[in-house]
Amino acid sequence: MKTNTFKRFVIFWFSQSVSQLGSSMTSFALIIWSYSQSQSALSVSLMAFCSYLPYVAASIFAGTLVDRHSKKAIMLLTDLGAALCSAGIFILLNTGGLKLFYIYGVNLCIGLMNSLQSPAQSVAVGLLIPEEKRSQASGMDSFAGSLITVVSPVLGSALLAAGGLGLVLITDLLSFLFAFVVLFFFITIPETHTDNMKQTGIFKDSPQERKKSGGVFSGFKEEIVFLKEHRSIRSLILSMAAINFFSSLTYENILGPMILARSGYNSHVLAAVNAVLGIGGIVGGLIVSFWRAPKNPLRMIYFSSAISFLLGDMLMGFGQNCFLWCAAGAAASLPIPFVMAGQHMLLYKEVPVEIQGRIFAVRSALQFGTIPAAILSGGFLADYVFEPFMHSGSAPAMLLEQFVGPGPGSGMAVMFLCTGICGSAISVLACHCSCKFR
């Protein structure tokens, strides 16, 4: 029975990965289209901001819907909604009416649907796989995500060259259709029941009483109560929120501009660094897939995070050539699958399955809630603080030039040094505190 369940997960994982590849190619193509229309880096940052903002805001309440309704139905409906958004862009493109603000609106809709789809899929994965396979499943997810990071720009560029944005959107819709058919006809996801949660003391009233007392919003109180009573989960989420802020401040925002500025706008160097980032994640995901699960996943989470910051960010700041930047990319991305695997192991173990949708959703709201602020502030700090500072000719700037080198992009390199120090320090401190009070 466990083998058959894991086989269903593999089919589910493959089909969803195909759909994510199509979505990633569309995102890549829309970034190129948007930048060609506006010639503004801020306009591209706003695309990511519009995706994250509703995702974070709605995640606080989305978990209640996920726990009380069919996970399979939620995934089917949200995937269908995302496909309709892509279809809408395709229609606007072919009628000559596609504008940048339409893409912002589409990203808002997609972010809202992801707030439901993400916790539903996380709970579904936990229901599909036996406990001893969860570390392996997390490794497979990391492997797929990293492979998509490497492949989607290559395929997206090829499709753009062959048939333009329209061909990319058609491919995206076909990948959605494949995943939708597989999920609808071939995947059976066991459903949870919240009735037995009253017996465990987590819910003090019946499901009928909860529905009368506040519907979707009533679940928010239960999420807060659970997090108050489970210090390890609360500490993990809050510490990862801080870690995500420093990571997104640089890698999500200024990596591309820094590499281009420091390499004389050599796009091949940037492509090489991005490819190594994806390859590092692939290698890490493969290792995790065959890694024996540790007894203390918290140590694995924070130790891996500290290594990523200390070696990846610091080396990225010190580096002044393609070789060192690629080495930094590998050092930064290889530990990430271990961070993700440790989180999944802890959450699936500590959180009762009947409320996993709520906890995964509130986790998304808190843990990823710092990313939009990091995306906006990273560009601002680079353009108006660090780059002007490094070109000021002051004594501190000249001292830092001895480590990062002079010229355009040196201010952004200093930002990588800052995130490397702050991120690794937070990781070590969080590990000390979590292990002390566990």
Short mmCIF file of C-alpha atoms in Angstrom, two decimals:
data_model
loop_
_atom_site.label_atom_id
_atom_site.label_comp_id
_atom_site.label_asym_id
_atom_site.label_seq_id
_atom_site.Cartn_x
_atom_site.Cartn_y
_atom_site.Cartn_z
CA MET A 1 0.00 0.00 0.00
CA LYS A 2 2.80 2.42 0.88
CA THR A 3 4.58 1.59 -2.41
CA ASN A 4 1.43 2.30 -4.42
CA THR A 5 0.91 5.56 -2.53
CA PHE A 6 4.46 6.67 -3.26
CA LYS A 7 4.01 5.76 -6.94
CA ARG A 8 0.97 8.04 -7.03
CA PHE A 9 3.09 10.79 -5.52
CA VAL A 10 5.76 10.33 -8.21
CA ILE A 11 3.10 10.69 -10.94
CA PHE A 12 1.65 13.72 -9.17
CA TRP A 13 5.12 15.24 -8.68
CA PHE A 14 6.05 14.77 -12.34
CA SER A 15 2.84 16.26 -13.71
CA GLN A 16 2.98 19.26 -11.38
CA SER A 17 6.64 19.81 -12.27
CA VAL A 18 5.72 19.92 -15.96
CA SER A 19 3.06 22.52 -15.20
CA GLN A 20 5.51 24.56 -13.10
CA LEU A 21 8.00 24.46 -15.98
CA GLY A 22 5.38 25.97 -18.28
CA SER A 23 4.54 28.68 -15.74
CA SER A 24 8.22 29.45 -15.19
CA MET A 25 8.81 29.85 -18.93
CA THR A 26 5.88 32.27 -19.11
CA SER A 27 7.25 34.30 -16.19
CA PHE A 28 10.66 34.45 -17.88
CA ALA A 29 9.15 35.51 -21.20
CA LEU A 30 6.95 38.16 -19.56
CA ILE A 31 9.99 39.66 -17.81
CA ILE A 32 11.75 40.02 -21.16
CA TRP A 33 8.61 41.43 -22.80
CA SER A 34 8.01 43.88 -19.95
CA TYR A 35 11.58 45.12 -19.86
CA SER A 36 11.58 45.60 -23.64
CA GLN A 37 8.44 47.72 -23.30
CA SER A 38 9.49 49.87 -20.33
CA GLN A 39 13.30 49.70 -20.12
CA SER A 40 12.81 49.90 -16.36
CA ALA A 41 14.17 47.47 -13.77
CA LEU A 42 11.56 48.74 -11.29
CA SER A 43 8.75 47.63 -13.59
CA VAL A 44 10.16 44.10 -13.49
CA SER A 45 10.47 44.21 -9.68
CA LEU A 46 6.84 45.27 -9.46
CA MET A 47 5.84 42.09 -11.31
CA ALA A 48 7.33 39.97 -8.54
CA PHE A 49 5.89 42.31 -5.92
CA CYS A 50 2.37 41.92 -7.35
CA SER A 51 2.72 38.13 -7.18
CA TYR A 52 3.94 38.04 -3.59
CA LEU A 53 1.65 40.65 -2.06
CA PRO A 54 -1.73 38.85 -2.44
CA TYR A 55 -0.04 35.52 -1.77
CA VAL A 56 1.17 36.70 1.61
CA ALA A 57 -1.99 38.62 2.52
CA ALA A 58 -4.46 35.87 1.61
CA SER A 59 -2.37 33.02 3.06
CA ILE A 60 -3.40 34.07 6.58
CA PHE A 61 -6.97 32.93 5.92
CA ALA A 62 -6.54 30.48 3.02
CA GLY A 63 -5.55 27.59 5.26
CA THR A 64 -9.03 27.30 6.75
CA LEU A 65 -10.52 26.76 3.29
CA VAL A 66 -7.86 24.19 2.50
CA ASP A 67 -8.51 22.18 5.67
CA ARG A 68 -12.31 22.21 5.22
CA HIS A 69 -12.49 21.39 1.52
CA SER A 70 -11.12 18.89 -0.95
CA LYS A 71 -7.42 19.45 -1.59
CA LYS A 72 -7.77 17.97 -5.04
CA ALA A 73 -10.66 20.28 -5.93
CA ILE A 74 -8.76 23.33 -4.69
CA MET A 75 -5.70 22.45 -6.77
CA LEU A 76 -7.82 21.83 -9.86
CA LEU A 77 -9.70 25.11 -9.51
CA THR A 78 -6.64 27.23 -8.78
CA ASP A 79 -4.70 25.65 -11.65
CA LEU A 80 -7.65 26.36 -13.91
CA GLY A 81 -7.70 29.97 -12.74
CA ALA A 82 -3.99 30.37 -13.50
CA ALA A 83 -4.52 28.86 -16.94
CA LEU A 84 -7.33 31.34 -17.63
CA CYS A 85 -4.93 34.15 -16.72
CA SER A 86 -2.40 32.86 -19.26
CA ALA A 87 -5.19 32.51 -21.82
CA GLY A 88 -6.22 36.11 -21.13
CA ILE A 89 -2.67 37.33 -21.78
CA PHE A 90 -2.60 35.31 -25.01
CA ILE A 91 -5.83 36.92 -26.21
CA LEU A 92 -4.65 40.43 -25.32
CA LEU A 93 -1.34 39.79 -27.05
CA ASN A 94 -2.98 38.67 -30.29
CA THR A 95 -5.48 41.54 -30.29
CA GLY A 96 -2.76 44.13 -29.66
CA GLY A 97 -4.17 45.14 -26.29
CA LEU A 98 -1.53 43.75 -23.94
CA LYS A 99 -0.24 46.44 -21.57
CA LEU A 100 2.09 46.26 -18.60
CA PHE A 101 -0.63 47.04 -16.05
CA TYR A 102 -2.62 44.02 -17.32
CA ILE A 103 0.33 41.81 -16.41
CA TYR A 104 0.39 43.36 -12.93
CA GLY A 105 -3.30 42.50 -12.57
CA VAL A 106 -2.74 38.95 -13.77
CA ASN A 107 0.11 38.51 -11.28
CA LEU A 108 -2.17 39.70 -8.48
CA CYS A 109 -4.71 37.03 -9.44
CA ILE A 110 -2.08 34.33 -9.72
CA GLY A 111 -0.64 35.28 -6.33
CA LEU A 112 -4.10 35.03 -4.79
CA MET A 113 -4.65 31.56 -6.24
CA ASN A 114 -1.19 30.41 -5.16
CA SER A 115 -2.17 31.24 -1.58
CA LEU A 116 -4.69 28.40 -1.84
CA GLN A 117 -2.82 26.10 -4.17
CA SER A 118 0.44 26.02 -2.22
CA PRO A 119 -0.91 24.81 1.17
CA ALA A 120 -3.31 22.41 -0.58
CA GLN A 121 -0.42 20.84 -2.47
CA SER A 122 1.73 20.69 0.67
CA VAL A 123 -1.00 18.84 2.57
CA ALA A 124 -1.64 16.56 -0.41
CA VAL A 125 2.03 15.58 -0.53
CA GLY A 126 1.95 14.70 3.17
CA LEU A 127 -1.11 12.52 2.58
CA LEU A 128 0.32 10.78 -0.45
CA ILE A 129 3.67 9.68 0.96
CA PRO A 130 4.58 7.53 3.98
CA GLU A 131 6.54 9.19 6.77
CA GLU A 132 9.83 7.45 5.96
CA LYS A 133 9.71 8.84 2.39
CA ARG A 134 9.15 12.50 3.26
CA SER A 135 12.82 13.48 3.16
CA GLN A 136 13.14 11.80 -0.23
CA ALA A 137 10.03 13.59 -1.50
CA SER A 138 11.41 16.94 -0.35
CA GLY A 139 14.62 16.19 -2.22
CA MET A 140 12.62 15.42 -5.34
CA ASP A 141 10.77 18.75 -5.01
CA SER A 142 14.05 20.62 -4.64
CA PHE A 143 15.51 18.74 -7.60
CA ALA A 144 12.53 19.62 -9.79
CA GLY A 145 12.56 23.28 -8.72
CA SER A 146 16.27 23.64 -9.42
CA LEU A 147 15.99 21.83 -12.75
CA ILE A 148 13.20 24.20 -13.74
CA THR A 149 15.45 27.13 -12.78
CA VAL A 150 18.08 25.87 -15.23
CA VAL A 151 15.81 24.69 -18.03
CA SER A 152 13.05 27.32 -18.15
CA PRO A 153 15.24 30.24 -19.34
CA VAL A 154 16.78 28.04 -22.04
CA LEU A 155 13.46 26.68 -23.30
CA GLY A 156 11.77 30.06 -22.84
CA SER A 157 14.45 31.77 -24.93
CA ALA A 158 14.20 29.10 -27.62
CA LEU A 159 10.41 29.39 -27.81
CA LEU A 160 10.60 33.19 -27.86
CA ALA A 161 13.02 33.04 -30.76
CA ALA A 162 10.91 30.47 -32.62
CA GLY A 163 7.43 31.91 -32.17
CA GLY A 164 7.46 34.83 -29.75
CA LEU A 165 5.52 35.26 -26.51
CA GLY A 166 2.45 33.59 -28.03
CA LEU A 167 4.26 30.26 -28.45
CA VAL A 168 5.46 30.38 -24.85
CA LEU A 169 1.89 30.94 -23.64
CA ILE A 170 0.58 28.05 -25.75
CA THR A 171 3.25 25.75 -24.28
CA ASP A 172 2.27 26.89 -20.80
CA LEU A 173 -1.39 26.07 -21.47
CA LEU A 174 -0.48 22.62 -22.79
CA SER A 175 1.59 21.90 -19.67
CA PHE A 176 -1.39 22.95 -17.54
CA LEU A 177 -3.70 20.64 -19.51
CA PHE A 178 -1.35 17.71 -18.95
CA ALA A 179 -1.15 18.29 -15.18
CA PHE A 180 -4.91 18.92 -14.92
CA VAL A 181 -5.79 15.65 -16.69
CA VAL A 182 -3.34 13.63 -14.60
CA LEU A 183 -4.64 15.08 -11.33
CA PHE A 184 -8.32 14.78 -12.30
CA PHE A 185 -8.26 11.20 -13.61
CA PHE A 186 -5.28 9.42 -12.06
CA ILE A 187 -4.57 10.89 -8.61
CA THR A 188 -6.66 10.08 -5.56
CA ILE A 189 -5.86 12.23 -2.52
CA PRO A 190 -7.12 11.02 0.87
CA GLU A 191 -9.20 13.66 2.62
CA THR A 192 -8.81 14.57 6.27
CA HIS A 193 -11.60 15.04 8.77
CA THR A 194 -11.51 17.61 11.53
CA ASP A 195 -14.01 15.81 13.73
CA ASN A 196 -11.36 13.86 15.58
CA MET A 197 -9.40 17.04 16.30
CA LYS A 198 -11.91 17.97 18.99
CA GLN A 199 -10.92 14.80 20.81
CA THR A 200 -7.25 15.81 20.79
CA GLY A 201 -8.03 19.21 22.35
CA ILE A 202 -6.80 21.29 19.43
CA PHE A 203 -10.33 22.38 18.51
CA LYS A 204 -12.64 23.19 21.41
CA ASP A 205 -15.83 23.21 19.36
CA SER A 206 -17.37 21.15 16.58
CA PRO A 207 -16.85 21.78 12.85
CA GLN A 208 -20.49 22.96 12.60
CA GLU A 209 -19.98 25.43 15.44
CA ARG A 210 -16.79 26.77 13.86
CA LYS A 211 -18.55 27.36 10.55
CA LYS A 212 -21.26 29.35 12.34
CA SER A 213 -18.82 31.34 14.40
CA GLY A 214 -16.82 32.97 11.69
CA GLY A 215 -16.28 30.78 8.63
CA VAL A 216 -12.92 31.32 7.03
CA PHE A 217 -11.77 33.89 9.56
CA SER A 218 -12.44 31.64 12.56
CA GLY A 219 -9.50 29.45 11.55
CA PHE A 220 -7.07 32.30 12.08
CA LYS A 221 -7.56 32.12 15.85
CA GLU A 222 -6.81 28.39 15.80
CA GLU A 223 -3.59 29.02 13.86
CA ILE A 224 -2.42 31.57 16.43
CA VAL A 225 -3.31 29.26 19.35
CA PHE A 226 -1.37 26.40 17.78
CA LEU A 227 1.71 28.54 17.16
CA LYS A 228 1.61 29.88 20.73
CA GLU A 229 1.56 26.32 22.06
CA HIS A 230 4.29 25.02 19.73
CA ARG A 231 7.36 27.13 20.27
CA SER A 232 9.59 25.15 17.90
CA ILE A 233 7.26 25.72 14.93
CA ARG A 234 6.79 29.39 15.79
CA SER A 235 10.52 29.97 16.15
CA LEU A 236 11.22 28.18 12.87
CA ILE A 237 8.73 30.30 10.94
CA LEU A 238 9.93 33.61 12.42
CA SER A 239 13.61 32.82 11.95
CA MET A 240 13.02 31.73 8.35
CA ALA A 241 11.18 35.02 7.75
CA ALA A 242 14.35 36.89 8.72
CA ILE A 243 16.50 34.55 6.65
CA ASN A 244 14.22 34.99 3.62
CA PHE A 245 14.46 38.77 3.94
CA PHE A 246 18.26 38.84 3.68
CA SER A 247 18.28 36.21 0.94
CA SER A 248 15.71 38.07 -1.17
CA LEU A 249 17.42 41.42 -0.57
CA THR A 250 20.25 40.35 -2.87
CA TYR A 251 19.64 37.12 -4.79
CA GLU A 252 16.04 37.93 -5.67
CA ASN A 253 16.80 41.49 -6.64
CA ILE A 254 20.31 42.65 -7.44
CA LEU A 255 22.24 39.55 -8.51
CA GLY A 256 21.55 40.17 -12.20
CA PRO A 257 22.33 43.91 -12.14
CA MET A 258 25.52 43.32 -10.14
CA ILE A 259 26.86 40.62 -12.48
CA LEU A 260 26.02 42.70 -15.55
CA ALA A 261 27.59 45.84 -14.10
CA ARG A 262 30.78 44.08 -13.01
CA SER A 263 31.19 42.03 -16.21
CA GLY A 264 30.72 44.84 -18.71
CA TYR A 265 27.09 43.82 -19.34
CA ASN A 266 28.10 40.33 -20.49
CA SER A 267 24.83 38.37 -20.61
CA HIS A 268 26.71 35.09 -21.10
CA VAL A 269 28.37 35.50 -17.70
CA LEU A 270 24.98 36.10 -16.06
CA ALA A 271 23.54 33.05 -17.83
CA ALA A 272 26.45 30.94 -16.57
CA VAL A 273 25.97 32.09 -12.98
CA ASN A 274 22.20 31.42 -13.13
CA ALA A 275 22.85 27.97 -14.60
CA VAL A 276 25.27 27.10 -11.79
CA LEU A 277 22.72 28.30 -9.23
CA GLY A 278 20.23 25.81 -10.66
CA ILE A 279 22.78 23.02 -10.95
CA GLY A 280 23.80 23.48 -7.32
CA GLY A 281 20.17 23.09 -6.30
CA ILE A 282 19.86 19.96 -8.47
CA VAL A 283 22.89 18.36 -6.83
CA GLY A 284 21.62 19.28 -3.38
CA GLY A 285 18.18 17.89 -4.20
CA LEU A 286 19.68 14.59 -5.40
CA ILE A 287 21.76 14.28 -2.23
CA VAL A 288 18.72 14.95 -0.04
CA SER A 289 16.70 12.36 -1.98
CA PHE A 290 19.11 9.63 -0.82
CA TRP A 291 20.10 11.25 2.47
CA ARG A 292 19.23 9.47 5.67
CA ALA A 293 16.90 11.72 7.65
CA PRO A 294 18.66 13.25 10.69
CA LYS A 295 17.24 12.98 14.17
CA ASN A 296 17.38 16.76 14.65
CA PRO A 297 16.20 18.52 11.47
CA LEU A 298 16.60 21.96 13.10
CA ARG A 299 20.37 21.63 13.12
CA MET A 300 20.31 20.65 9.46
CA ILE A 301 18.10 23.64 8.59
CA TYR A 302 20.19 26.31 10.28
CA PHE A 303 23.59 24.82 9.57
CA SER A 304 22.74 24.59 5.86
CA SER A 305 21.40 28.14 5.87
CA ALA A 306 24.55 29.47 7.55
CA ILE A 307 26.76 27.72 4.99
CA SER A 308 24.70 29.18 2.13
CA PHE A 309 25.08 32.72 3.45
CA LEU A 310 28.67 32.45 4.63
CA LEU A 311 30.10 30.83 1.51
CA GLY A 312 27.58 31.89 -1.13
CA ASP A 313 26.89 35.53 -0.33
CA MET A 314 30.35 36.37 0.93
CA LEU A 315 32.09 34.81 -2.06
CA MET A 316 29.61 36.50 -4.41
CA GLY A 317 30.60 39.86 -2.91
CA PHE A 318 34.34 39.19 -2.99
CA GLY A 319 34.26 37.68 -6.50
CA GLN A 320 35.32 39.75 -9.49
CA ASN A 321 35.20 37.16 -12.28
CA CYS A 322 32.90 34.50 -13.70
CA PHE A 323 34.69 31.58 -12.02
CA LEU A 324 34.30 32.98 -8.51
CA TRP A 325 30.69 34.03 -9.12
CA CYS A 326 29.86 30.53 -10.32
CA ALA A 327 31.58 29.02 -7.28
CA ALA A 328 29.55 31.35 -5.07
CA GLY A 329 26.33 30.34 -6.85
CA ALA A 330 27.06 26.65 -6.22
CA ALA A 331 27.89 27.29 -2.56
CA ALA A 332 24.70 29.32 -2.10
CA SER A 333 22.26 26.95 -3.80
CA LEU A 334 23.52 23.47 -2.87
CA PRO A 335 22.52 23.73 0.84
CA ILE A 336 19.00 25.06 0.10
CA PRO A 337 17.38 21.60 -0.46
CA PHE A 338 18.60 20.62 3.01
CA VAL A 339 16.89 23.70 4.46
CA MET A 340 13.63 22.82 2.70
CA ALA A 341 13.81 19.13 3.62
CA GLY A 342 14.37 19.91 7.29
CA GLN A 343 11.38 22.25 7.36
CA HIS A 344 9.11 19.67 5.75
CA MET A 345 10.26 16.94 8.11
CA LEU A 346 9.56 19.08 11.18
CA LEU A 347 6.22 20.44 9.98
CA TYR A 348 4.81 17.09 8.87
CA LYS A 349 5.92 15.54 12.16
CA GLU A 350 4.73 18.26 14.54
CA VAL A 351 1.53 19.50 12.84
CA PRO A 352 -1.59 17.27 12.92
CA VAL A 353 -2.75 16.49 9.40
CA GLU A 354 -6.22 17.95 10.04
CA ILE A 355 -4.81 21.47 10.43
CA GLN A 356 -1.80 21.27 8.15
CA GLY A 357 -3.55 23.45 5.57
CA ARG A 358 -3.94 26.27 8.09
CA ILE A 359 -0.42 26.00 9.47
CA PHE A 360 1.18 25.76 6.02
CA ALA A 361 -0.83 28.80 4.96
CA VAL A 362 0.03 30.95 7.98
CA ARG A 363 3.62 29.79 7.56
CA SER A 364 3.55 31.15 4.01
CA ALA A 365 2.10 34.45 5.21
CA LEU A 366 4.72 34.94 7.94
CA GLN A 367 7.75 33.21 6.45
CA PHE A 368 7.43 34.73 2.98
CA GLY A 369 5.86 37.98 4.14
CA THR A 370 9.27 39.63 4.30
CA ILE A 371 10.07 38.94 0.63
CA PRO A 372 8.00 41.78 -0.94
CA ALA A 373 9.68 44.31 1.36
CA ALA A 374 13.09 42.85 0.50
CA ILE A 375 12.37 43.04 -3.24
CA LEU A 376 11.48 46.73 -3.09
CA SER A 377 14.13 47.77 -0.56
CA GLY A 378 16.96 45.87 -2.29
CA GLY A 379 16.72 47.93 -5.46
CA PHE A 380 16.37 51.15 -3.51
CA LEU A 381 19.41 50.43 -1.34
CA ALA A 382 21.50 49.51 -4.38
CA ASP A 383 20.60 52.60 -6.43
CA TYR A 384 20.43 55.25 -3.73
CA VAL A 385 22.64 54.06 -0.86
CA PHE A 386 25.38 51.52 -1.57
CA GLU A 387 26.33 52.40 -5.16
CA PRO A 388 26.60 56.17 -4.43
CA PHE A 389 28.51 55.39 -1.23
CA MET A 390 31.09 53.27 -3.06
CA HIS A 391 31.59 56.03 -5.63
CA SER A 392 31.90 58.77 -3.01
CA GLY A 393 35.67 58.43 -2.63
CA SER A 394 35.38 58.36 1.18
CA ALA A 395 37.89 56.50 3.33
CA PRO A 396 35.46 53.66 4.26
CA ALA A 397 34.55 53.22 0.57
CA MET A 398 38.21 53.04 -0.45
CA LEU A 399 38.82 50.47 2.29
CA LEU A 400 35.93 48.29 1.07
CA GLU A 401 37.27 48.55 -2.49
CA GLN A 402 40.28 46.54 -1.33
CA PHE A 403 37.92 43.61 -0.77
CA VAL A 404 35.28 43.92 -3.50
CA GLY A 405 37.10 45.94 -6.13
CA PRO A 406 36.22 49.33 -7.64
CA GLY A 407 33.83 50.39 -10.37
CA PRO A 408 30.14 49.86 -11.18
CA GLY A 409 28.46 47.16 -9.11
CA SER A 410 30.86 47.48 -6.16
CA GLY A 411 28.07 48.84 -3.96
CA MET A 412 25.91 45.83 -4.72
CA ALA A 413 28.88 43.58 -3.96
CA VAL A 414 29.08 45.19 -0.50
CA MET A 415 25.38 44.39 -0.08
CA PHE A 416 26.20 40.71 -0.62
CA LEU A 417 28.86 40.95 2.10
CA CYS A 418 26.27 42.46 4.45
CA THR A 419 23.66 39.78 3.77
CA GLY A 420 26.31 37.08 4.13
CA ILE A 421 27.27 38.32 7.59
CA CYS A 422 23.73 39.03 8.78
CA GLY A 423 22.19 35.87 7.32
CA SER A 424 24.81 33.51 8.74
CA ALA A 425 24.65 35.23 12.13
CA ILE A 426 20.87 34.87 12.29
CA SER A 427 21.12 31.21 11.26
CA VAL A 428 23.65 30.42 14.01
CA LEU A 429 21.67 32.34 16.62
CA ALA A 430 18.42 30.63 15.64
CA CYS A 431 20.10 27.22 15.81
CA HIS A 432 21.44 27.96 19.29
CA CYS A 433 18.08 29.17 20.58
CA SER A 434 15.96 26.43 19.01
CA CYS A 435 18.20 23.61 20.20
CA LYS A 436 18.45 25.16 23.69
CA PHE A 437 14.69 25.33 24.23
CA ARG A 438 13.67 22.22 22.28
#
